[in-house]
Amino acid sequence: MSAPTPLVASLVTLLASLSSDSADGAPPDSQPPALREVFAGKFDVGVGTGAVRPSEAALVTRQFSGITPENSLKMAHLQPTEGTFNFGEADEMAGFTASNGMKLYGHTLVWARDDRTPAWFLDDGGKPATKELLLARLRKHIETVAGRYRGKVASWDVVNEAIADEDEKYLRPSGWSDRAGEEFIALAFEAAHRADPEAVLIYNDYGVEQPKKRAKLLRLLRALKEKHVPVHAVGIQGHWEIDRVPFADIEATINALRDMGLKVMITELDLDVIPRGGWWADGGKKRDELAKLNPYAPACPPEVLARQAEQYAGLFRLFVKHADVIERVGFWNLHDGKSWLNYFPWRRTNHPLLFDREMRPKPAFWKVVEVR
Ligand code: XIL
């Protein structure tokens, strides 16, 4: 092939400069790409949110494959007292996803901690409910809820957060595990499968990338498998913190789940820029001090956003590498202003997501959409 003439060479340079990225990595004057299209064929990209406001609808429907209702399908919201069901908000969300061709990801049939369980579930006229009563109530709740959304949800987080954080404990201490051990977990999956045989059934938890919690997760999954309980996937919540993303541990958990023949969902991804781990360290001694910590109001420094962007990209490289088992990556909210990390575990101005408070893509967004 002959060398290009000077005219052709300068035309090539001109065209290249026209299509090159601007300084912040964003192509000039164009719609940002859609996450669901960038990762199409690899995994769904979801978002966890409450009712979608009119001002948010365009961004939600363009960027995401589906929605996890942030709170409206939880027990405490759906059945605050026995037999009284509040389906209004969840029905609206199911209507929104259906009319926009989006998936609905159900969250969650049992949140296995006492502070998230309506008191009546565990109580029988002032006495602790027996195992039989507790399990009968659980079965009924699941039949009602999973039955109502049968064929409308793509998946259910059937059981949420049942594994203990303490090294020496297996299941999280609660009315559920105290009275029914692993049995409530098995029953929940069986009831969900009967109520909606097509739904992908997920065990969902945080911290299951950590070796000790991973071992307990695998113990639970083996026990369920032995009893032929229909568990199809594990949801790794993915509430991580900047500069402390446990990449190798995450990969080890994904590999272990693949070996067990299970699918993986990243269900509640966010990257806290004001790490919160200290809140639980040293018996809570640092809480008074932390409660005053609010370094990034009103803005997050560019160098922090750049580090966050790199770490988000690292996560997506890992997810793409394991796209054979990862079926969905879901963010825990639409934009920074709506994240639960602005008020959990203390009030602060946080910046954990890909879109800022004005719903503009952040540096992390542009790094993530470059990942292939
Ligand atoms: C959070 C919601 O984001 C908050 O609005 C609510 O007040 C508490 O729950 N793990 C889960 C989610 O499984 O359901 C939690 O969502 C965040 C931690």
Coordinates of C-alpha atoms and ligand atoms in Angstrom, one line a residue, residues 70-71 74 107-108 111 116 160-161 204 206 237 239 268 332 340 343, ligand 1:
E70 CA -36.4 0.4 46.7
N71 CA -38.9 -0.2 49.5
K74 CA -40.7 -5.1 51.5
H107 CA -37.1 -7.1 46.5
T108 CA -37.6 -8.7 49.0
W111 CA -35.7 -9.4 55.1
R116 CA -37.0 -5.0 59.4
N160 CA -32.3 -10.9 52.2
E161 CA -29.4 -10.6 54.7
N204 CA -29.4 -11.6 48.5
Y206 CA -24.0 -7.9 51.6
Q237 CA -25.4 -6.3 47.1
H239 CA -22.5 -1.5 48.8
E268 CA -27.4 -2.8 45.0
W332 CA -28.9 1.4 44.3
W340 CA -29.6 6.1 51.0
Y343 CA -28.6 9.3 55.6
Ligands
XIL1 C1 -32.6 0.7 52.1 C2 -33.3 1.8 51.3 O1 -32.5 2.3 50.3 C3 -33.8 2.9 52.3 O2 -34.6 3.9 51.6 C4 -34.5 2.3 53.5 O3 -34.8 3.3 54.4 C5 -33.8 1.2 54.1 O4 -33.4 0.2 53.1 N1 -29.8 -3.5 51.8 C6 -31.0 -3.8 51.2 C7 -31.8 -2.6 50.8 O5 -31.3 -4.9 50.9 O6 -33.2 -3.0 50.9 C8 -31.6 -1.4 51.7 O7 -32.3 -0.3 51.2 C9 -30.1 -1.1 51.7 C10 -29.3 -2.2 52.3

